Coordinates of C-alpha atoms and ligand atoms in Angstrom, one line a residue:
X16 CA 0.0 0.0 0.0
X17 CA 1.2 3.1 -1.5
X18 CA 0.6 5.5 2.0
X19 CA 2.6 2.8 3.9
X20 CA 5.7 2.7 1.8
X21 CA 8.5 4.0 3.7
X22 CA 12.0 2.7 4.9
X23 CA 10.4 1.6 8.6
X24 CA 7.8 -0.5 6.9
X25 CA 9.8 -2.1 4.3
X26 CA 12.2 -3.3 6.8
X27 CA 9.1 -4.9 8.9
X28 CA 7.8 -6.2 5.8
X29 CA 10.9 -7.8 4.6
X30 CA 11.5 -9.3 8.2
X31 CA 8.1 -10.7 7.4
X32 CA 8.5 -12.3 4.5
X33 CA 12.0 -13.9 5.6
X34 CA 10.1 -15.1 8.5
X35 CA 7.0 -16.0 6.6
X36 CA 9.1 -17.7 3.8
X37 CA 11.0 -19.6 6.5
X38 CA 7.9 -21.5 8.1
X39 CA 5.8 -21.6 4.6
X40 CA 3.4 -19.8 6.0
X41 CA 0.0 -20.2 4.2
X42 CA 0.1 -17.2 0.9
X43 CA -3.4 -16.0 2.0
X44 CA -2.3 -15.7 5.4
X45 CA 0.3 -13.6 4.6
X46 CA -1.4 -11.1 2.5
X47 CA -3.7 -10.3 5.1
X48 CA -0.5 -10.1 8.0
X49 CA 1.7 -8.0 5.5
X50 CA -0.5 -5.0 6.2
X51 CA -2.4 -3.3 9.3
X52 CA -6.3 -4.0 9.8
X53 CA -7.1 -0.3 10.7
X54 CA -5.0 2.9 10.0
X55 CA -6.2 6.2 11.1
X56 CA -5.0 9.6 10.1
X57 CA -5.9 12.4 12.5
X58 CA -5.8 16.2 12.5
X59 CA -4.7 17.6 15.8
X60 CA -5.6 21.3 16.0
X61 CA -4.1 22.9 19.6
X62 CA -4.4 26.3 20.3
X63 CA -0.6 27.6 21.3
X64 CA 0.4 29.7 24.0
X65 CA 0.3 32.6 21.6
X66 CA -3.5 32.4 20.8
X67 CA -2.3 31.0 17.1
X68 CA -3.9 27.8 16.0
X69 CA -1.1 24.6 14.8
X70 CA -2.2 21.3 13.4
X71 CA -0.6 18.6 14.0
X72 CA -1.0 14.9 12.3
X73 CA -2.0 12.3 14.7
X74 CA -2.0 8.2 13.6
X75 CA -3.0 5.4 15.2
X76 CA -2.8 1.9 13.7
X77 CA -3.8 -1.2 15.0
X78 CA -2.2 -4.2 12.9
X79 CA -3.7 -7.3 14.3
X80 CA -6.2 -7.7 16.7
X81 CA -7.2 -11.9 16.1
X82 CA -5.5 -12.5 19.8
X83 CA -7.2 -9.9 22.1
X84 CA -7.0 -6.2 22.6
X85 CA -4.3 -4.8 20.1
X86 CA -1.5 -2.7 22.8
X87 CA 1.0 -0.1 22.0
X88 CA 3.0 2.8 22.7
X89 CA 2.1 6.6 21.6
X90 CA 5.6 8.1 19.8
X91 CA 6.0 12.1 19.9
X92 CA 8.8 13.0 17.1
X93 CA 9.1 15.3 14.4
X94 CA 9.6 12.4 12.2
X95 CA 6.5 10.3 12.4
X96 CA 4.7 9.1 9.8
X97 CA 2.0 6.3 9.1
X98 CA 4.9 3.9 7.5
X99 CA 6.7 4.1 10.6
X100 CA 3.9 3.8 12.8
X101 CA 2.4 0.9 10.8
X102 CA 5.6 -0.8 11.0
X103 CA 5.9 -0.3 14.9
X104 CA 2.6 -1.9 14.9
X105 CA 3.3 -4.9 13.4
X106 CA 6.4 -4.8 15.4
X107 CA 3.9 -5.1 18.1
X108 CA 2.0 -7.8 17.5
X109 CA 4.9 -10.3 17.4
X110 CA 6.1 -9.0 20.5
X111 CA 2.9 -9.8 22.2
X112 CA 2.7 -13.1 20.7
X113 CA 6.0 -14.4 21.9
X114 CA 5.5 -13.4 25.1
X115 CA 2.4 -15.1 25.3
X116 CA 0.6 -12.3 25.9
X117 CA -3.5 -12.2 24.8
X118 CA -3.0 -9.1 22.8
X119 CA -2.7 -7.8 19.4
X120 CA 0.2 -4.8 18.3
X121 CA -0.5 -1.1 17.5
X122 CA 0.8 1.7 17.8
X123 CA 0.4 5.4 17.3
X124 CA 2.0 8.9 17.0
X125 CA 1.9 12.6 16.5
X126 CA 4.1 14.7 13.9
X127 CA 5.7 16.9 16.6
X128 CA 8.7 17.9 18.9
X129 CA 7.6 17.7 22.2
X130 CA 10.6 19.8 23.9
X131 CA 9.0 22.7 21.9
X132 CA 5.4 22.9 23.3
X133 CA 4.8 24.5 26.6
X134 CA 3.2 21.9 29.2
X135 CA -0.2 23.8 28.6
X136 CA 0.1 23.3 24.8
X137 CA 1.2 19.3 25.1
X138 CA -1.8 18.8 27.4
X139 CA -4.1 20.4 24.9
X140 CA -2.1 18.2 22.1
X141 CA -2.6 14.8 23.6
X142 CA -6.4 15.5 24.9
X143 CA -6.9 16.4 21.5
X144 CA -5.3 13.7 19.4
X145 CA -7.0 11.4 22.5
X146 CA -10.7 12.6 21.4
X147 CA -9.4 11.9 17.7
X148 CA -8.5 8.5 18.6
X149 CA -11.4 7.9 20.7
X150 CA -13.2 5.3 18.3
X151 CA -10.3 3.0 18.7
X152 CA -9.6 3.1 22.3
X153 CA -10.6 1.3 25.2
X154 CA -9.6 -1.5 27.6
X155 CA -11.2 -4.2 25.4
X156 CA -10.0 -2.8 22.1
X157 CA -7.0 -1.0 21.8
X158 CA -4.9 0.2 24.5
X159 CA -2.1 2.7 24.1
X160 CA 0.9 2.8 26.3
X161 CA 4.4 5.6 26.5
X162 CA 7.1 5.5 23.9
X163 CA 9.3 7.7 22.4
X164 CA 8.3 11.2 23.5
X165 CA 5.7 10.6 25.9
X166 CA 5.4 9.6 29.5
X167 CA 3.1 8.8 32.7
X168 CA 1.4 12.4 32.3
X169 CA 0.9 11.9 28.9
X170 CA -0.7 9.2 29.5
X171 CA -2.9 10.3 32.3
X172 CA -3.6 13.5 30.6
X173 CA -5.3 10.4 28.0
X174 CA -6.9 8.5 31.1
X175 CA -8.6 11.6 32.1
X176 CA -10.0 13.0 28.6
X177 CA -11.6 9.2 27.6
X178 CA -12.9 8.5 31.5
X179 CA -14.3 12.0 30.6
X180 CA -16.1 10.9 27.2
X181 CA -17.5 7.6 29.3
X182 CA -18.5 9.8 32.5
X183 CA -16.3 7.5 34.9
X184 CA -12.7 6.1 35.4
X185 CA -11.9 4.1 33.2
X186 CA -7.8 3.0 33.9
X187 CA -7.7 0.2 32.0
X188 CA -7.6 2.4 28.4
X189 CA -4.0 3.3 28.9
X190 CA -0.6 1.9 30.7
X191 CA 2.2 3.6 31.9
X192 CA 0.2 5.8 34.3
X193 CA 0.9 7.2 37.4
X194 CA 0.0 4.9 40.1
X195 CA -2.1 7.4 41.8
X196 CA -4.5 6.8 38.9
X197 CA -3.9 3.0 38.5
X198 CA -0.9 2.3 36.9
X199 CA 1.6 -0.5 38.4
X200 CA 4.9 0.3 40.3
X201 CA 7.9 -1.7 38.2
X202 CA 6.0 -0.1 35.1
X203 CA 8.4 2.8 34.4
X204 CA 11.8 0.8 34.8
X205 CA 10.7 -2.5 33.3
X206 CA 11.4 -1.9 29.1
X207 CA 15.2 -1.7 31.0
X208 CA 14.6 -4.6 33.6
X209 CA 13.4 -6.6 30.7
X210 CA 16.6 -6.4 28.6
X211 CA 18.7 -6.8 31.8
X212 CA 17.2 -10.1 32.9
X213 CA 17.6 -11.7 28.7
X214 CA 20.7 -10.1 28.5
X215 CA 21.9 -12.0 31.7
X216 CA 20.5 -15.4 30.7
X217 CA 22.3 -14.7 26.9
X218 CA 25.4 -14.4 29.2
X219 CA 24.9 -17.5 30.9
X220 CA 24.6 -19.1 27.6
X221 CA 27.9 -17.7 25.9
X222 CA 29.8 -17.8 29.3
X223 CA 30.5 -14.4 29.9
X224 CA 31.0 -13.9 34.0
X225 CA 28.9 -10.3 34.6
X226 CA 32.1 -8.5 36.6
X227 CA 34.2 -8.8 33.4
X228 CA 31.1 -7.3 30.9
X229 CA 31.5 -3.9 30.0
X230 CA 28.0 -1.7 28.0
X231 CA 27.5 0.9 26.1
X232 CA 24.1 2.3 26.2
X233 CA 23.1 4.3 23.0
X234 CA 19.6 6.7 24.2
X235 CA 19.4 7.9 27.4
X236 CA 15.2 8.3 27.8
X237 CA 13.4 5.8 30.3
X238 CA 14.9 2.2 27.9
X239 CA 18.8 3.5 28.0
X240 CA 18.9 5.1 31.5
X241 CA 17.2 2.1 33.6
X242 CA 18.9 -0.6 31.6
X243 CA 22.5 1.1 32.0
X244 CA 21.4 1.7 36.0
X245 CA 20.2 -2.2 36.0
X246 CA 22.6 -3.5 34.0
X247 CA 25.6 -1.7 37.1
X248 CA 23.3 -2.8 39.6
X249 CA 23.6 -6.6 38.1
X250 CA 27.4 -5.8 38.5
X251 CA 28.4 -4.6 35.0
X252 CA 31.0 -1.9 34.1
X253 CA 28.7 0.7 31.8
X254 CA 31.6 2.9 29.9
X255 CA 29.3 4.4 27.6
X256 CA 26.2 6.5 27.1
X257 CA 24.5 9.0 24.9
X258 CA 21.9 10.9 24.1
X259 CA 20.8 12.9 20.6
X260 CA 23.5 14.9 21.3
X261 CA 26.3 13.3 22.1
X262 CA 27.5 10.5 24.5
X263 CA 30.0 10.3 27.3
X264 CA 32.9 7.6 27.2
X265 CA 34.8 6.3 30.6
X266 CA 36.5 2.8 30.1
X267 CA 36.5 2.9 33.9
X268 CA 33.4 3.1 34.3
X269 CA 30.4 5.8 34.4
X270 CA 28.2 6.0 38.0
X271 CA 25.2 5.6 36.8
X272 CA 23.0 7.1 39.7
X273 CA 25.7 10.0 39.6
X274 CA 25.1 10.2 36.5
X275 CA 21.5 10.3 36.5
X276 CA 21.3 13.2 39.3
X277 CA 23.7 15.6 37.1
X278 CA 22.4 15.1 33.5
X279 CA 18.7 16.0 35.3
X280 CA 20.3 19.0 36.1
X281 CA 20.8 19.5 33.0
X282 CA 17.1 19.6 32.0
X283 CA 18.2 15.9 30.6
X284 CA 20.0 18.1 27.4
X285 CA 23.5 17.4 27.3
X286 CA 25.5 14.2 28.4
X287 CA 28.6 15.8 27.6
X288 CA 28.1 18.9 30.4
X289 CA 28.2 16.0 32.6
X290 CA 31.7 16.0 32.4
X291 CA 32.1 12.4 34.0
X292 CA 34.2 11.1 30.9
X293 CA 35.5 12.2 27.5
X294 CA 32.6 13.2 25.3
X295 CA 32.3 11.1 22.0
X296 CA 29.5 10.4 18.6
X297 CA 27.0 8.4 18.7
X298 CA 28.8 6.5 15.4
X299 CA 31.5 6.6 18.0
X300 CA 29.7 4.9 20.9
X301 CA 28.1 2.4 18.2
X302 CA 31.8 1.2 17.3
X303 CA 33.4 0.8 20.8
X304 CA 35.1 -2.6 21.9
X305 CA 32.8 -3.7 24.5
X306 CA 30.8 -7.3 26.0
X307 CA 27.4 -5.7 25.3
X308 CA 25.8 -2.9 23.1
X309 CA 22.4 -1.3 23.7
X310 CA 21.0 0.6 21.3
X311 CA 18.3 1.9 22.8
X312 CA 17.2 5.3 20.7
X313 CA 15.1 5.1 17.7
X314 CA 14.9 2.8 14.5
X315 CA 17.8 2.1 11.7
X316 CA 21.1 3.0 13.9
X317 CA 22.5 0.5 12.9
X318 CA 22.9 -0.2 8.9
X319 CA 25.6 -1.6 6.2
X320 CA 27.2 1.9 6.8
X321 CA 28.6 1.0 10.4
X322 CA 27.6 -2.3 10.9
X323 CA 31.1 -3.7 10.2
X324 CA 32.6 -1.6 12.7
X325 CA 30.7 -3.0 15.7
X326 CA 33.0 -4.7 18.1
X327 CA 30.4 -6.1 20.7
X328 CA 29.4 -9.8 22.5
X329 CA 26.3 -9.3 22.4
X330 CA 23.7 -6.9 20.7
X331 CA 20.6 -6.4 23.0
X332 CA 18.2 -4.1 20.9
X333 CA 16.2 -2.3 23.6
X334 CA 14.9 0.1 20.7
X335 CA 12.4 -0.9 18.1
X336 CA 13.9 -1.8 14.8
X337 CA 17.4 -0.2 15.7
X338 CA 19.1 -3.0 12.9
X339 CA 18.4 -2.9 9.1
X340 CA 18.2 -6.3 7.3
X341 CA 21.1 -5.5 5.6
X342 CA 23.4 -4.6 8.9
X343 CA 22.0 -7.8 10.4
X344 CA 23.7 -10.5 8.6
X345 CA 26.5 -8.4 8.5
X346 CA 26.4 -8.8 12.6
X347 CA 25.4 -12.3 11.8
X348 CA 28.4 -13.0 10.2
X349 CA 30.9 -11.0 12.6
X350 CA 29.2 -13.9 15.3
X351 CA 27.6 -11.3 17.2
X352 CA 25.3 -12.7 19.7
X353 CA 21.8 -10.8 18.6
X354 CA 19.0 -10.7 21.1
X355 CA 16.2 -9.3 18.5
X356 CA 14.1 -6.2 19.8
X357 CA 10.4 -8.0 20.1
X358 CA 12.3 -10.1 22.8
X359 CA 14.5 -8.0 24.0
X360 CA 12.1 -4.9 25.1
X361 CA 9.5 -7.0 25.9
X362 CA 9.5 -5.7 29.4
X363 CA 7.7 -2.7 29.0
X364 CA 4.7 -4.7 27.6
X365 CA 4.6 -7.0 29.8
X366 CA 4.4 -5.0 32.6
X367 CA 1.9 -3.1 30.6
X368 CA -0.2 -6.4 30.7
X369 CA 0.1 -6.7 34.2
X370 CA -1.0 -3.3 35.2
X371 CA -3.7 -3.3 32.7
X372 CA -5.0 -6.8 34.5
X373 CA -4.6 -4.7 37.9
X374 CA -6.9 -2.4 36.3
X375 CA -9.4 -4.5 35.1
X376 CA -9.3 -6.6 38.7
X377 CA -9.0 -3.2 40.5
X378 CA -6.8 -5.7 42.7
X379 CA -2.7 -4.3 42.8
X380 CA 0.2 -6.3 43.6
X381 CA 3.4 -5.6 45.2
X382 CA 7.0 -4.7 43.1
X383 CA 8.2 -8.1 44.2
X384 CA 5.5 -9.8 42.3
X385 CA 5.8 -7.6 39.3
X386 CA 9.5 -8.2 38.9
X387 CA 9.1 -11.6 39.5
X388 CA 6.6 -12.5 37.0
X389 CA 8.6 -10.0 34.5
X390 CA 11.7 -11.8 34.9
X391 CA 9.6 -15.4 34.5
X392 CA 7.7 -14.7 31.4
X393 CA 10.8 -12.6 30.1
X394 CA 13.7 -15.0 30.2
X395 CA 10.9 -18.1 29.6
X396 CA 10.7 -16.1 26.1
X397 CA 14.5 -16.1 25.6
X398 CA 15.1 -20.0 26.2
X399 CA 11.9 -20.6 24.2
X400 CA 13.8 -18.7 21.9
X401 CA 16.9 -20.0 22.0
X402 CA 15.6 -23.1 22.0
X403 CA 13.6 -22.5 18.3
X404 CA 16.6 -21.2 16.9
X405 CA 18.9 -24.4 18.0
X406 CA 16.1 -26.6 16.7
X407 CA 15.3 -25.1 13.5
X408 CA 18.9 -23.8 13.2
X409 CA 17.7 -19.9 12.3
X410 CA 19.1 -16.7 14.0
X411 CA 17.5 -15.5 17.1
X412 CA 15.4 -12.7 15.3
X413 CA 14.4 -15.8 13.0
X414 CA 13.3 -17.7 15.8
X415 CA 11.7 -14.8 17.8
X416 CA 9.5 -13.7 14.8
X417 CA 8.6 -17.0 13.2
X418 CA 7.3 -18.2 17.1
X419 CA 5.2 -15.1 17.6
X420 CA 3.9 -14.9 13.7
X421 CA 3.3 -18.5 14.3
X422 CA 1.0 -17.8 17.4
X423 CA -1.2 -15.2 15.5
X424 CA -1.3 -17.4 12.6
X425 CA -3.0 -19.8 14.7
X426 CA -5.6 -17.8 16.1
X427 CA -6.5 -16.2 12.5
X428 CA -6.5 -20.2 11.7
X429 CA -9.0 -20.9 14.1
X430 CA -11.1 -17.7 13.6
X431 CA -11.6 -18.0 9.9
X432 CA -12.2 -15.3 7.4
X433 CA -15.3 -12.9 8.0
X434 CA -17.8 -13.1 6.5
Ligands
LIG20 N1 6.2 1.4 23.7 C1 6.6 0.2 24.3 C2 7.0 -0.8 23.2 O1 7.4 -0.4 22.1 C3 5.5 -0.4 25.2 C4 4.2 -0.7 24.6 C5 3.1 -1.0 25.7 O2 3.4 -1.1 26.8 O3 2.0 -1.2 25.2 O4 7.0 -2.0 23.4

């Protein structure tokens, strides 16, 4: 589809059909998985600070919904568009799958740069695109969750406007809230706790002893700055971490908490100012010897360009999509150990899932539970994983995708065509 086509969604699509051509998938099943089942386009009109009016574009796709409720996050970026967002989606709905949770993937996003609005004008901006939405949303349809540019207020500020529409509460419609309004403690850190806990088991595997790993942490928003935090709380040495701007390099080791407490000083801008190591590029951080590399910014960071310069163990992709299909098999064939991004950030969804069941059973559990459960359904995914690709002798990313495509192939299976 013509409105799709864009790099994002070609490199989901050609994932796809690698995956797809792997297992045979049935032809007819794969036309109607290649594209999303609902795409909408909305017109975000906020009244700035100014007393000018902007419009902004607003999408929200859902991709699949044959397994339950489709879930996913809401990106705010300049660079948004429905390819991306589409592709996200279906990123989605394999991640869900594999992790065995009873959900579908979507995802959504506004054209904008959120540093730029005032907090009066972003409120007005997500109440707005909210209403837009509204015909998609709820707990038992679609349920939308933070991402890139957005957080627990955005999400409430969403909470509010729909419970507004219905004329009561109504948590269950997003995750990622503050827990003062339902959401579930573990919820913010878990994307990070997620890739720590696989990351740890794919050490196991290969035989790396944690005190000897050293990471370098590309994005510094809530996936980059509680995985590097975790992954020194596990007992690793993180010597690298950047933002947009810039990173900060220190072989002996960066204090992570330190760390944290100066760069929000800051206003979370520059690493650099930090001035807790030398500052390098983020096609420097990308290249440095090291046991394990997070990329954990946005999609395509990794491509044929720079690929050959990565010197890591282990790849864990906390971002969505951070590795194109051509800079995988160059990683591939460097024996780089890949921990593919549906598994690796899993943990954020999966702690969505729990706090939307808390919702629904207005019944909350304690952070020992929700860590607990995480890291059982989390590194049960890996080994499950792991085990696939052993068996059927594929990559990881192979593995990861043709277990959750096969999943929603099942239920579509089952289900039939309507009419
Ligand atoms: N935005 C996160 C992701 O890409 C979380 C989605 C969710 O919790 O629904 O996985």
């Amino acid at each position: 589809m013509n409105e799709l086509d864009n790099h994002t969604f070609r490199l989901a699509v050609a994932q796809f059909d690698q995956a797809a051509e792997r297992m045979n998938l049935d032809l007819n099943l794969r036309e109607r998985l290649k594209l999303p089942e609902r795409s909408l386009i909305v017109s975000v009109p906020v009244r700035m600070d100014n007393g000018t009016v902007k419009v902004f574009t607003g999408y929200r796709v859902k991709h699949d919904s044959s397994r339950g409720p489709s879930k996913g996050g809401i990106r705010y970026h300049p660079d948004v568009n429905l390819g991306e967002v589409a592709a996200l989606a279906m990123w989605m709905t394999w991640k869900c799958a594999l992790a065995g949770l009873p959900y579908g993937g979507a995802k959504g996003g506004v054209q904008v740069a959120p540093e730029q609005l005032s907090r009066g004008e972003l409120q007005r901006l997500t109440r707005r695109y909210a209403a837009e939405i509204f015909p998609l949303i709820g707990p038992d349809k679609d349920v939308p969750a933070p991402d890139v540019g957005t957080d627990a207020q955005v999400m409430a500020w969403i909470m509010d406007t729909y419970s507004q529409q219905m004329g009561f509460a109504v948590p269950g419609v997003v995750t990622g809230k503050p827990l003062s309004i339902g959401g579930s403690l573990g919820r913010e850190e878990a994307t990070g706790r997620g890739v720590v806990d696989v990351t740890l088991e794919a050490m196991k595997h290969l035989g790396v002893a944690v005190p000897t790993a050293t990471v370098a942490v590309q994005g510094f928003g809530n996936v980059g700055s509680h995985t590097a935090r975790i992954m020194q709380e596990a007992g690793a040495k993180v010597i690298a971490v950047s933002n947009k701007t810039g990173g900060l390099y220190n072989p002996k080791g960066l204090n992570i908490p330190d760390l944290l407490t100066r760069y929000r000083a800051t206003g979370r801008q520059s690493l650099c100012d930090v001035k807790m190591g030398d500052a390098i590029t983020n096609e420097e951080l990308l290249a440095l010897d090291c046991t394990i590399l997070v990329p954990a910014a946005l999609s395509e960071q990794i491509t044929q360009d720079n690929a050959a310069k990565v010197r890591c163990r282990i790849l864990a992709e906390g971002a969505n999509g951070p590795t194109t299909l051509e800079a995988d098999q160059i990683l591939i064939d460097k024996g780089i150990f890949i921990i593919p991004d549906i598994l690796a950030n899993s943990g954020g969804v999966i702690v969505s899932y729990f706090e939307w069941v808390q919702d629904v059973q207005r019944f909350f559990w304690k952070a020992k539970d929700i860590q607990d459960r995480l890291h059982e359904i989390i590194t049960d995914a890996f080994h499950r994983t792991l085990q696939f690709a052993t068996t059927r002798q594929v990559t990881m990313r192979m593995a990861a995708l043709m277990s959750g495509i096969d999943k929603v192939a099942q239920a579509h299976l089952a289900r039939g065509l309507y009419p």
